[in-house]
Amino acid sequence: MRAVSAPVGELVPALVLLGITAIWGATFLIIQTALTDSGPLYFQTLRYVVATVCLVAVSGRHLLGVTRLELFVGLATGVAVAVANGMQAVALQWIPSSTSAFLTALYVPLVPIGQWLFMRERPGNVALVGIVMAFVGMALLAGPDALDVEAGRGQILTILSTFIIAFEIVAIGAYAKRMDPRRVSAVQLVTVAVLTFGATGAAGEGIPAHTPLLLACAGGLGVATVMIHVAMYWAQRRLTPTRATLIYAMEPVWAGLIGRAAGERLPLAGLVGAALIVGSIAINALRFRRRP
């Protein structure tokens, strides 16, 4: 019998998450540019302050009805984002970025395990095959140097941050249907901004001059951050954490494409890795098709 297209209720959220990964792919280049005028923690603080102001301006009184669940999940995921980002930043003092990228990719197989343990939802066989393909693809994109992993403090911190990232994705998937995306996002953004600002002082970063370049990067990324957080909660109300994770794996592919446009070269192993990630999403897209 002829297969028909998936219902819009599944396809549109998948496309939204795909758009999020494209924004994530451009984030590294924007942050790298901004760090010429600012320390990393202060820039992240400025980014999340802009994001919070934008969300409050758009949502207004709608944010006043925050429920206990939205407050709890927003605080928990906000702490998770702030701590994970901080761990990764500190770990980069001792390990190369390629190793960090490889270890961070461990969240891809961790999410379906978390979904199974905490949500009692076993991912299908096709999804598991896609998870393996995506993880191998991300490892190839990280490069051969990334596989030289020792049990050092940088590696341990990065692995811990990866568990936190997986927790955030599973938590959003578990509670998203019972929360308003804008309200829980507002709590999360404020939490990240406050914690990151506190870490800025603890790290001894000074407040830099607010140059036009810094404000432009923080403003643009702040607006994008609002879109990302609200869209994540909205889309994961309609997709399982495992499927969302497969789409999130597209982030390094977009980063490679953007880097290539900026003049960087992607080796053959990286091209194979990108193909595996795209392939993992493609085979799982078969689940978007059903027989009447």
PDB file of C-alpha atoms in Angstrom:
ATOM      1  CA  MET A   1       0.000   0.000   0.000  1.00  0.00           C
ATOM      2  CA  ARG A   2       1.139   3.548  -0.616  1.00  0.00           C
ATOM      3  CA  ALA A   3       2.888   5.286   2.278  1.00  0.00           C
ATOM      4  CA  VAL A   4       1.663   8.728   3.178  1.00  0.00           C
ATOM      5  CA  SER A   5       3.382  11.666   4.825  1.00  0.00           C
ATOM      6  CA  ALA A   6       3.633  11.972   8.566  1.00  0.00           C
ATOM      7  CA  PRO A   7       1.163  14.114  10.468  1.00  0.00           C
ATOM      8  CA  VAL A   8       2.217  17.734  10.818  1.00  0.00           C
ATOM      9  CA  GLY A   9       2.257  17.211  14.585  1.00  0.00           C
ATOM     10  CA  GLU A  10       5.539  15.249  14.234  1.00  0.00           C
ATOM     11  CA  LEU A  11       7.127  16.770  11.157  1.00  0.00           C
ATOM     12  CA  VAL A  12       6.955  20.429  12.158  1.00  0.00           C
ATOM     13  CA  PRO A  13       8.620  19.957  15.597  1.00  0.00           C
ATOM     14  CA  ALA A  14      11.395  17.966  13.906  1.00  0.00           C
ATOM     15  CA  LEU A  15      12.006  20.808  11.455  1.00  0.00           C
ATOM     16  CA  VAL A  16      11.992  23.301  14.337  1.00  0.00           C
ATOM     17  CA  LEU A  17      14.692  21.324  16.175  1.00  0.00           C
ATOM     18  CA  LEU A  18      16.657  21.070  12.937  1.00  0.00           C
ATOM     19  CA  GLY A  19      16.572  24.865  12.742  1.00  0.00           C
ATOM     20  CA  ILE A  20      17.825  25.030  16.335  1.00  0.00           C
ATOM     21  CA  THR A  21      20.849  22.904  15.456  1.00  0.00           C
ATOM     22  CA  ALA A  22      21.651  25.299  12.601  1.00  0.00           C
ATOM     23  CA  ILE A  23      21.702  28.184  15.091  1.00  0.00           C
ATOM     24  CA  TRP A  24      23.867  26.129  17.447  1.00  0.00           C
ATOM     25  CA  GLY A  25      26.260  25.477  14.578  1.00  0.00           C
ATOM     26  CA  ALA A  26      26.785  29.216  14.152  1.00  0.00           C
ATOM     27  CA  THR A  27      27.109  29.858  17.895  1.00  0.00           C
ATOM     28  CA  PHE A  28      30.764  28.797  18.134  1.00  0.00           C
ATOM     29  CA  LEU A  29      31.871  31.295  15.494  1.00  0.00           C
ATOM     30  CA  ILE A  30      29.885  34.106  17.158  1.00  0.00           C
ATOM     31  CA  ILE A  31      31.314  33.360  20.619  1.00  0.00           C
ATOM     32  CA  GLN A  32      34.824  33.085  19.203  1.00  0.00           C
ATOM     33  CA  THR A  33      34.389  36.551  17.685  1.00  0.00           C
ATOM     34  CA  ALA A  34      32.973  38.064  20.882  1.00  0.00           C
ATOM     35  CA  LEU A  35      35.790  36.709  23.056  1.00  0.00           C
ATOM     36  CA  THR A  36      38.166  39.190  21.455  1.00  0.00           C
ATOM     37  CA  ASP A  37      36.389  41.853  23.584  1.00  0.00           C
ATOM     38  CA  SER A  38      35.142  39.887  26.588  1.00  0.00           C
ATOM     39  CA  GLY A  39      35.821  36.979  28.901  1.00  0.00           C
ATOM     40  CA  PRO A  40      33.762  33.827  28.234  1.00  0.00           C
ATOM     41  CA  LEU A  41      31.659  33.908  31.410  1.00  0.00           C
ATOM     42  CA  TYR A  42      30.766  37.594  31.203  1.00  0.00           C
ATOM     43  CA  PHE A  43      29.776  37.182  27.569  1.00  0.00           C
ATOM     44  CA  GLN A  44      27.483  34.277  28.488  1.00  0.00           C
ATOM     45  CA  THR A  45      25.984  36.398  31.266  1.00  0.00           C
ATOM     46  CA  LEU A  46      25.310  39.244  28.854  1.00  0.00           C
ATOM     47  CA  ARG A  47      23.835  36.792  26.349  1.00  0.00           C
ATOM     48  CA  TYR A  48      21.364  35.334  28.847  1.00  0.00           C
ATOM     49  CA  VAL A  49      20.420  38.746  30.257  1.00  0.00           C
ATOM     50  CA  VAL A  50      19.517  39.908  26.743  1.00  0.00           C
ATOM     51  CA  ALA A  51      17.560  36.674  26.219  1.00  0.00           C
ATOM     52  CA  THR A  52      15.614  37.168  29.457  1.00  0.00           C
ATOM     53  CA  VAL A  53      14.761  40.790  28.649  1.00  0.00           C
ATOM     54  CA  CYS A  54      13.565  39.827  25.161  1.00  0.00           C
ATOM     55  CA  LEU A  55      11.363  37.006  26.473  1.00  0.00           C
ATOM     56  CA  VAL A  56       9.826  39.220  29.169  1.00  0.00           C
ATOM     57  CA  ALA A  57       9.167  41.979  26.617  1.00  0.00           C
ATOM     58  CA  VAL A  58       7.409  39.578  24.257  1.00  0.00           C
ATOM     59  CA  SER A  59       5.481  37.504  26.813  1.00  0.00           C
ATOM     60  CA  GLY A  60       4.570  40.189  29.359  1.00  0.00           C
ATOM     61  CA  ARG A  61       1.873  39.226  31.855  1.00  0.00           C
ATOM     62  CA  HIS A  62       1.736  35.690  30.497  1.00  0.00           C
ATOM     63  CA  LEU A  63       4.814  34.926  32.605  1.00  0.00           C
ATOM     64  CA  LEU A  64       3.015  35.746  35.857  1.00  0.00           C
ATOM     65  CA  GLY A  65       1.214  32.400  35.988  1.00  0.00           C
ATOM     66  CA  VAL A  66       4.302  30.266  36.620  1.00  0.00           C
ATOM     67  CA  THR A  67       3.351  26.913  38.182  1.00  0.00           C
ATOM     68  CA  ARG A  68       5.360  24.992  40.751  1.00  0.00           C
ATOM     69  CA  LEU A  69       6.317  22.415  38.135  1.00  0.00           C
ATOM     70  CA  GLU A  70       7.515  25.101  35.714  1.00  0.00           C
ATOM     71  CA  LEU A  71       9.503  26.742  38.497  1.00  0.00           C
ATOM     72  CA  PHE A  72      11.085  23.433  39.532  1.00  0.00           C
ATOM     73  CA  VAL A  73      11.957  22.275  35.999  1.00  0.00           C
ATOM     74  CA  GLY A  74      13.158  25.740  34.973  1.00  0.00           C
ATOM     75  CA  LEU A  75      15.456  25.954  37.981  1.00  0.00           C
ATOM     76  CA  ALA A  76      16.725  22.377  37.542  1.00  0.00           C
ATOM     77  CA  THR A  77      17.460  22.720  33.825  1.00  0.00           C
ATOM     78  CA  GLY A  78      18.860  26.217  34.324  1.00  0.00           C
ATOM     79  CA  VAL A  79      21.327  24.923  36.907  1.00  0.00           C
ATOM     80  CA  ALA A  80      22.115  22.014  34.566  1.00  0.00           C
ATOM     81  CA  VAL A  81      22.897  24.331  31.632  1.00  0.00           C
ATOM     82  CA  ALA A  82      25.007  26.692  33.736  1.00  0.00           C
ATOM     83  CA  VAL A  83      26.969  23.896  35.442  1.00  0.00           C
ATOM     84  CA  ALA A  84      27.503  21.925  32.211  1.00  0.00           C
ATOM     85  CA  ASN A  85      28.718  25.013  30.355  1.00  0.00           C
ATOM     86  CA  GLY A  86      31.028  25.905  33.237  1.00  0.00           C
ATOM     87  CA  MET A  87      32.475  22.394  33.467  1.00  0.00           C
ATOM     88  CA  GLN A  88      33.182  22.298  29.746  1.00  0.00           C
ATOM     89  CA  ALA A  89      34.822  25.723  29.831  1.00  0.00           C
ATOM     90  CA  VAL A  90      37.057  24.787  32.773  1.00  0.00           C
ATOM     91  CA  ALA A  91      37.919  21.385  31.250  1.00  0.00           C
ATOM     92  CA  LEU A  92      39.156  23.050  28.062  1.00  0.00           C
ATOM     93  CA  GLN A  93      42.122  24.325  30.072  1.00  0.00           C
ATOM     94  CA  TRP A  94      43.477  20.746  30.160  1.00  0.00           C
ATOM     95  CA  ILE A  95      42.108  18.956  27.087  1.00  0.00           C
ATOM     96  CA  PRO A  96      41.910  19.901  23.389  1.00  0.00           C
ATOM     97  CA  SER A  97      38.586  20.969  21.875  1.00  0.00           C
ATOM     98  CA  SER A  98      38.465  17.798  19.744  1.00  0.00           C
ATOM     99  CA  THR A  99      38.513  15.594  22.860  1.00  0.00           C
ATOM    100  CA  SER A 100      35.857  17.800  24.455  1.00  0.00           C
ATOM    101  CA  ALA A 101      33.656  17.421  21.370  1.00  0.00           C
ATOM    102  CA  PHE A 102      34.043  13.638  21.386  1.00  0.00           C
ATOM    103  CA  LEU A 103      33.265  13.259  25.096  1.00  0.00           C
ATOM    104  CA  THR A 104      30.304  15.633  24.829  1.00  0.00           C
ATOM    105  CA  ALA A 105      28.922  13.391  22.069  1.00  0.00           C
ATOM    106  CA  LEU A 106      28.385  10.722  24.729  1.00  0.00           C
ATOM    107  CA  TYR A 107      25.030  12.381  25.478  1.00  0.00           C
ATOM    108  CA  VAL A 108      23.731  10.790  22.257  1.00  0.00           C
ATOM    109  CA  PRO A 109      23.699   7.212  23.649  1.00  0.00           C
ATOM    110  CA  LEU A 110      22.985   8.410  27.207  1.00  0.00           C
ATOM    111  CA  VAL A 111      19.633  10.007  26.365  1.00  0.00           C
ATOM    112  CA  PRO A 112      17.862   6.814  25.187  1.00  0.00           C
ATOM    113  CA  ILE A 113      19.171   5.044  28.298  1.00  0.00           C
ATOM    114  CA  GLY A 114      17.743   7.833  30.445  1.00  0.00           C
ATOM    115  CA  GLN A 115      14.463   7.725  28.537  1.00  0.00           C
ATOM    116  CA  TRP A 116      14.236   3.985  29.209  1.00  0.00           C
ATOM    117  CA  LEU A 117      15.139   4.239  32.916  1.00  0.00           C
ATOM    118  CA  PHE A 118      13.185   7.332  33.954  1.00  0.00           C
ATOM    119  CA  MET A 119      10.311   7.495  31.450  1.00  0.00           C
ATOM    120  CA  ARG A 120       9.855   3.723  31.035  1.00  0.00           C
ATOM    121  CA  GLU A 121       9.884   4.209  27.261  1.00  0.00           C
ATOM    122  CA  ARG A 122      12.154   1.834  25.369  1.00  0.00           C
ATOM    123  CA  PRO A 123      13.457   3.375  22.104  1.00  0.00           C
ATOM    124  CA  GLY A 124      12.668   1.346  18.977  1.00  0.00           C
ATOM    125  CA  ASN A 125      15.301  -0.659  17.104  1.00  0.00           C
ATOM    126  CA  VAL A 126      15.451   1.863  14.262  1.00  0.00           C
ATOM    127  CA  ALA A 127      16.079   4.671  16.763  1.00  0.00           C
ATOM    128  CA  LEU A 128      18.871   2.676  18.421  1.00  0.00           C
ATOM    129  CA  VAL A 129      20.562   2.086  15.063  1.00  0.00           C
ATOM    130  CA  GLY A 130      20.324   5.819  14.424  1.00  0.00           C
ATOM    131  CA  ILE A 131      21.854   6.561  17.834  1.00  0.00           C
ATOM    132  CA  VAL A 132      24.879   4.365  17.062  1.00  0.00           C
ATOM    133  CA  MET A 133      25.313   5.993  13.633  1.00  0.00           C
ATOM    134  CA  ALA A 134      25.049   9.494  15.098  1.00  0.00           C
ATOM    135  CA  PHE A 135      27.571   8.774  17.864  1.00  0.00           C
ATOM    136  CA  VAL A 136      30.110   7.300  15.436  1.00  0.00           C
ATOM    137  CA  GLY A 137      29.535  10.250  13.118  1.00  0.00           C
ATOM    138  CA  MET A 138      30.168  12.775  15.902  1.00  0.00           C
ATOM    139  CA  ALA A 139      33.336  10.896  16.894  1.00  0.00           C
ATOM    140  CA  LEU A 140      34.631  11.088  13.310  1.00  0.00           C
ATOM    141  CA  LEU A 141      33.797  14.788  13.154  1.00  0.00           C
ATOM    142  CA  ALA A 142      35.782  15.353  16.357  1.00  0.00           C
ATOM    143  CA  GLY A 143      38.888  13.957  14.614  1.00  0.00           C
ATOM    144  CA  PRO A 144      41.453  11.220  15.407  1.00  0.00           C
ATOM    145  CA  ASP A 145      43.109  13.213  18.198  1.00  0.00           C
ATOM    146  CA  ALA A 146      39.838  13.150  20.131  1.00  0.00           C
ATOM    147  CA  LEU A 147      40.084   9.380  20.615  1.00  0.00           C
ATOM    148  CA  ASP A 148      43.250   9.738  22.703  1.00  0.00           C
ATOM    149  CA  VAL A 149      41.314   9.892  25.968  1.00  0.00           C
ATOM    150  CA  GLU A 150      42.914   9.516  29.391  1.00  0.00           C
ATOM    151  CA  ALA A 151      41.350   9.654  32.843  1.00  0.00           C
ATOM    152  CA  GLY A 152      42.493  13.199  33.558  1.00  0.00           C
ATOM    153  CA  ARG A 153      40.619  15.966  35.333  1.00  0.00           C
ATOM    154  CA  GLY A 154      39.619  17.605  32.058  1.00  0.00           C
ATOM    155  CA  GLN A 155      38.137  14.354  30.735  1.00  0.00           C
ATOM    156  CA  ILE A 156      36.285  13.659  33.986  1.00  0.00           C
ATOM    157  CA  LEU A 157      34.765  17.149  34.104  1.00  0.00           C
ATOM    158  CA  THR A 158      33.629  16.892  30.474  1.00  0.00           C
ATOM    159  CA  ILE A 159      32.056  13.465  30.999  1.00  0.00           C
ATOM    160  CA  LEU A 160      30.186  14.774  34.055  1.00  0.00           C
ATOM    161  CA  SER A 161      28.912  17.705  31.989  1.00  0.00           C
ATOM    162  CA  THR A 162      27.731  15.229  29.348  1.00  0.00           C
ATOM    163  CA  PHE A 163      25.621  13.374  31.914  1.00  0.00           C
ATOM    164  CA  ILE A 164      24.094  16.718  32.907  1.00  0.00           C
ATOM    165  CA  ILE A 165      23.260  17.545  29.277  1.00  0.00           C
ATOM    166  CA  ALA A 166      21.570  14.154  28.880  1.00  0.00           C
ATOM    167  CA  PHE A 167      19.609  14.788  32.086  1.00  0.00           C
ATOM    168  CA  GLU A 168      18.361  18.123  30.725  1.00  0.00           C
ATOM    169  CA  ILE A 169      17.089  16.568  27.476  1.00  0.00           C
ATOM    170  CA  VAL A 170      15.319  13.717  29.290  1.00  0.00           C
ATOM    171  CA  ALA A 171      13.814  16.099  31.868  1.00  0.00           C
ATOM    172  CA  ILE A 172      12.397  18.337  29.160  1.00  0.00           C
ATOM    173  CA  GLY A 173      10.922  15.319  27.392  1.00  0.00           C
ATOM    174  CA  ALA A 174       9.393  13.979  30.618  1.00  0.00           C
ATOM    175  CA  TYR A 175       7.648  17.192  31.708  1.00  0.00           C
ATOM    176  CA  ALA A 176       7.259  19.323  28.562  1.00  0.00           C
ATOM    177  CA  LYS A 177       3.625  18.353  27.937  1.00  0.00           C
ATOM    178  CA  ARG A 178       2.629  19.718  31.341  1.00  0.00           C
ATOM    179  CA  MET A 179       4.370  23.106  31.058  1.00  0.00           C
ATOM    180  CA  ASP A 180       4.095  26.340  29.143  1.00  0.00           C
ATOM    181  CA  PRO A 181       7.242  26.796  26.973  1.00  0.00           C
ATOM    182  CA  ARG A 182       7.553  30.533  27.614  1.00  0.00           C
ATOM    183  CA  ARG A 183       7.171  30.430  31.391  1.00  0.00           C
ATOM    184  CA  VAL A 184       9.573  27.545  31.986  1.00  0.00           C
ATOM    185  CA  SER A 185      12.050  29.102  29.541  1.00  0.00           C
ATOM    186  CA  ALA A 186      11.929  32.396  31.462  1.00  0.00           C
ATOM    187  CA  VAL A 187      12.803  30.625  34.726  1.00  0.00           C
ATOM    188  CA  GLN A 188      15.610  28.732  33.018  1.00  0.00           C
ATOM    189  CA  LEU A 189      17.112  31.827  31.379  1.00  0.00           C
ATOM    190  CA  VAL A 190      17.094  33.847  34.614  1.00  0.00           C
ATOM    191  CA  THR A 191      18.714  30.933  36.466  1.00  0.00           C
ATOM    192  CA  VAL A 192      21.509  30.611  33.908  1.00  0.00           C
ATOM    193  CA  ALA A 193      22.116  34.387  33.860  1.00  0.00           C
ATOM    194  CA  VAL A 194      22.377  34.632  37.676  1.00  0.00           C
ATOM    195  CA  LEU A 195      24.616  31.591  38.084  1.00  0.00           C
ATOM    196  CA  THR A 196      26.890  32.589  35.204  1.00  0.00           C
ATOM    197  CA  PHE A 197      27.273  36.116  36.574  1.00  0.00           C
ATOM    198  CA  GLY A 198      28.213  34.669  39.969  1.00  0.00           C
ATOM    199  CA  ALA A 199      30.787  32.442  38.273  1.00  0.00           C
ATOM    200  CA  THR A 200      32.195  35.479  36.458  1.00  0.00           C
ATOM    201  CA  GLY A 201      33.185  37.085  39.744  1.00  0.00           C
ATOM    202  CA  ALA A 202      34.499  33.821  41.157  1.00  0.00           C
ATOM    203  CA  ALA A 203      36.683  33.328  38.090  1.00  0.00           C
ATOM    204  CA  GLY A 204      38.145  36.806  38.464  1.00  0.00           C
ATOM    205  CA  GLU A 205      36.807  38.112  35.154  1.00  0.00           C
ATOM    206  CA  GLY A 206      36.428  41.853  34.992  1.00  0.00           C
ATOM    207  CA  ILE A 207      33.585  43.697  33.265  1.00  0.00           C
ATOM    208  CA  PRO A 208      34.889  44.681  29.824  1.00  0.00           C
ATOM    209  CA  ALA A 209      34.051  47.715  27.748  1.00  0.00           C
ATOM    210  CA  HIS A 210      30.744  47.228  25.963  1.00  0.00           C
ATOM    211  CA  THR A 211      32.036  47.657  22.432  1.00  0.00           C
ATOM    212  CA  PRO A 212      29.675  47.599  19.418  1.00  0.00           C
ATOM    213  CA  LEU A 213      31.081  44.181  18.473  1.00  0.00           C
ATOM    214  CA  LEU A 214      30.390  42.730  21.927  1.00  0.00           C
ATOM    215  CA  LEU A 215      26.872  44.169  22.066  1.00  0.00           C
ATOM    216  CA  ALA A 216      26.082  42.959  18.564  1.00  0.00           C
ATOM    217  CA  CYS A 217      27.235  39.401  19.330  1.00  0.00           C
ATOM    218  CA  ALA A 218      25.492  39.274  22.708  1.00  0.00           C
ATOM    219  CA  GLY A 219      22.312  40.826  21.296  1.00  0.00           C
ATOM    220  CA  GLY A 220      22.110  38.528  18.301  1.00  0.00           C
ATOM    221  CA  LEU A 221      22.912  35.421  20.309  1.00  0.00           C
ATOM    222  CA  GLY A 222      20.554  36.530  23.077  1.00  0.00           C
ATOM    223  CA  VAL A 223      17.615  36.727  20.672  1.00  0.00           C
ATOM    224  CA  ALA A 224      18.605  33.355  19.216  1.00  0.00           C
ATOM    225  CA  THR A 225      18.780  31.909  22.747  1.00  0.00           C
ATOM    226  CA  VAL A 226      15.148  32.874  23.416  1.00  0.00           C
ATOM    227  CA  MET A 227      14.084  31.140  20.223  1.00  0.00           C
ATOM    228  CA  ILE A 228      16.139  28.051  21.080  1.00  0.00           C
ATOM    229  CA  HIS A 229      14.846  27.571  24.625  1.00  0.00           C
ATOM    230  CA  VAL A 230      11.177  28.176  23.836  1.00  0.00           C
ATOM    231  CA  ALA A 231      11.361  26.021  20.708  1.00  0.00           C
ATOM    232  CA  MET A 232      13.054  23.148  22.573  1.00  0.00           C
ATOM    233  CA  TYR A 233      10.266  22.953  25.151  1.00  0.00           C
ATOM    234  CA  TRP A 234       7.572  23.324  22.477  1.00  0.00           C
ATOM    235  CA  ALA A 235       9.020  20.703  20.125  1.00  0.00           C
ATOM    236  CA  GLN A 236       9.875  18.135  22.788  1.00  0.00           C
ATOM    237  CA  ARG A 237       6.225  18.088  23.828  1.00  0.00           C
ATOM    238  CA  ARG A 238       5.684  16.247  20.535  1.00  0.00           C
ATOM    239  CA  LEU A 239       8.892  14.215  20.139  1.00  0.00           C
ATOM    240  CA  THR A 240      10.601  11.640  22.356  1.00  0.00           C
ATOM    241  CA  PRO A 241      13.959  12.563  23.932  1.00  0.00           C
ATOM    242  CA  THR A 242      15.690   9.946  21.736  1.00  0.00           C
ATOM    243  CA  ARG A 243      14.347  11.375  18.499  1.00  0.00           C
ATOM    244  CA  ALA A 244      15.147  14.910  19.627  1.00  0.00           C
ATOM    245  CA  THR A 245      18.704  13.813  20.409  1.00  0.00           C
ATOM    246  CA  LEU A 246      19.171  12.416  16.908  1.00  0.00           C
ATOM    247  CA  ILE A 247      18.199  15.795  15.485  1.00  0.00           C
ATOM    248  CA  TYR A 248      20.428  17.633  17.964  1.00  0.00           C
ATOM    249  CA  ALA A 249      23.339  15.577  16.604  1.00  0.00           C
ATOM    250  CA  MET A 250      23.160  17.749  13.481  1.00  0.00           C
ATOM    251  CA  GLU A 251      24.835  20.599  15.373  1.00  0.00           C
ATOM    252  CA  PRO A 252      28.455  19.663  14.442  1.00  0.00           C
ATOM    253  CA  VAL A 253      27.388  19.153  10.817  1.00  0.00           C
ATOM    254  CA  TRP A 254      26.100  22.722  10.638  1.00  0.00           C
ATOM    255  CA  ALA A 255      29.217  23.921  12.454  1.00  0.00           C
ATOM    256  CA  GLY A 256      31.359  22.179   9.827  1.00  0.00           C
ATOM    257  CA  LEU A 257      29.391  23.725   6.976  1.00  0.00           C
ATOM    258  CA  ILE A 258      29.605  27.191   8.514  1.00  0.00           C
ATOM    259  CA  GLY A 259      33.298  26.705   9.220  1.00  0.00           C
ATOM    260  CA  ARG A 260      33.820  25.603   5.611  1.00  0.00           C
ATOM    261  CA  ALA A 261      32.115  28.777   4.428  1.00  0.00           C
ATOM    262  CA  ALA A 262      34.499  30.728   6.678  1.00  0.00           C
ATOM    263  CA  GLY A 263      37.495  29.059   5.022  1.00  0.00           C
ATOM    264  CA  GLU A 264      38.077  26.004   7.231  1.00  0.00           C
ATOM    265  CA  ARG A 265      38.743  22.538   5.774  1.00  0.00           C
ATOM    266  CA  LEU A 266      36.809  19.409   6.744  1.00  0.00           C
ATOM    267  CA  PRO A 267      38.891  16.196   6.354  1.00  0.00           C
ATOM    268  CA  LEU A 268      37.564  13.019   4.757  1.00  0.00           C
ATOM    269  CA  ALA A 269      36.789  11.416   8.137  1.00  0.00           C
ATOM    270  CA  GLY A 270      34.742  14.486   9.015  1.00  0.00           C
ATOM    271  CA  LEU A 271      32.775  14.201   5.783  1.00  0.00           C
ATOM    272  CA  VAL A 272      32.057  10.526   6.531  1.00  0.00           C
ATOM    273  CA  GLY A 273      30.974  11.472  10.046  1.00  0.00           C
ATOM    274  CA  ALA A 274      28.635  14.151   8.737  1.00  0.00           C
ATOM    275  CA  ALA A 275      27.148  11.639   6.291  1.00  0.00           C
ATOM    276  CA  LEU A 276      26.537   9.160   9.135  1.00  0.00           C
ATOM    277  CA  ILE A 277      24.728  11.786  11.194  1.00  0.00           C
ATOM    278  CA  VAL A 278      22.539  12.820   8.266  1.00  0.00           C
ATOM    279  CA  GLY A 279      21.911   9.133   7.552  1.00  0.00           C
ATOM    280  CA  SER A 280      20.864   8.470  11.162  1.00  0.00           C
ATOM    281  CA  ILE A 281      18.237  11.187  10.892  1.00  0.00           C
ATOM    282  CA  ALA A 282      17.136   9.914   7.484  1.00  0.00           C
ATOM    283  CA  ILE A 283      16.481   6.347   8.605  1.00  0.00           C
ATOM    284  CA  ASN A 284      14.548   7.579  11.614  1.00  0.00           C
ATOM    285  CA  ALA A 285      12.530   9.830   9.343  1.00  0.00           C
ATOM    286  CA  LEU A 286      11.023   6.575   8.044  1.00  0.00           C
ATOM    287  CA  ARG A 287       9.071   6.546  11.295  1.00  0.00           C
ATOM    288  CA  PHE A 288       7.467   9.758  10.129  1.00  0.00           C
ATOM    289  CA  ARG A 289       5.745   7.648   7.453  1.00  0.00           C
ATOM    290  CA  ARG A 290       2.890   5.284   8.120  1.00  0.00           C
ATOM    291  CA  ARG A 291       0.647   2.988   6.145  1.00  0.00           C
ATOM    292  CA  PRO A 292      -3.076   3.835   6.083  1.00  0.00           C
TER     293      PRO A 292
END
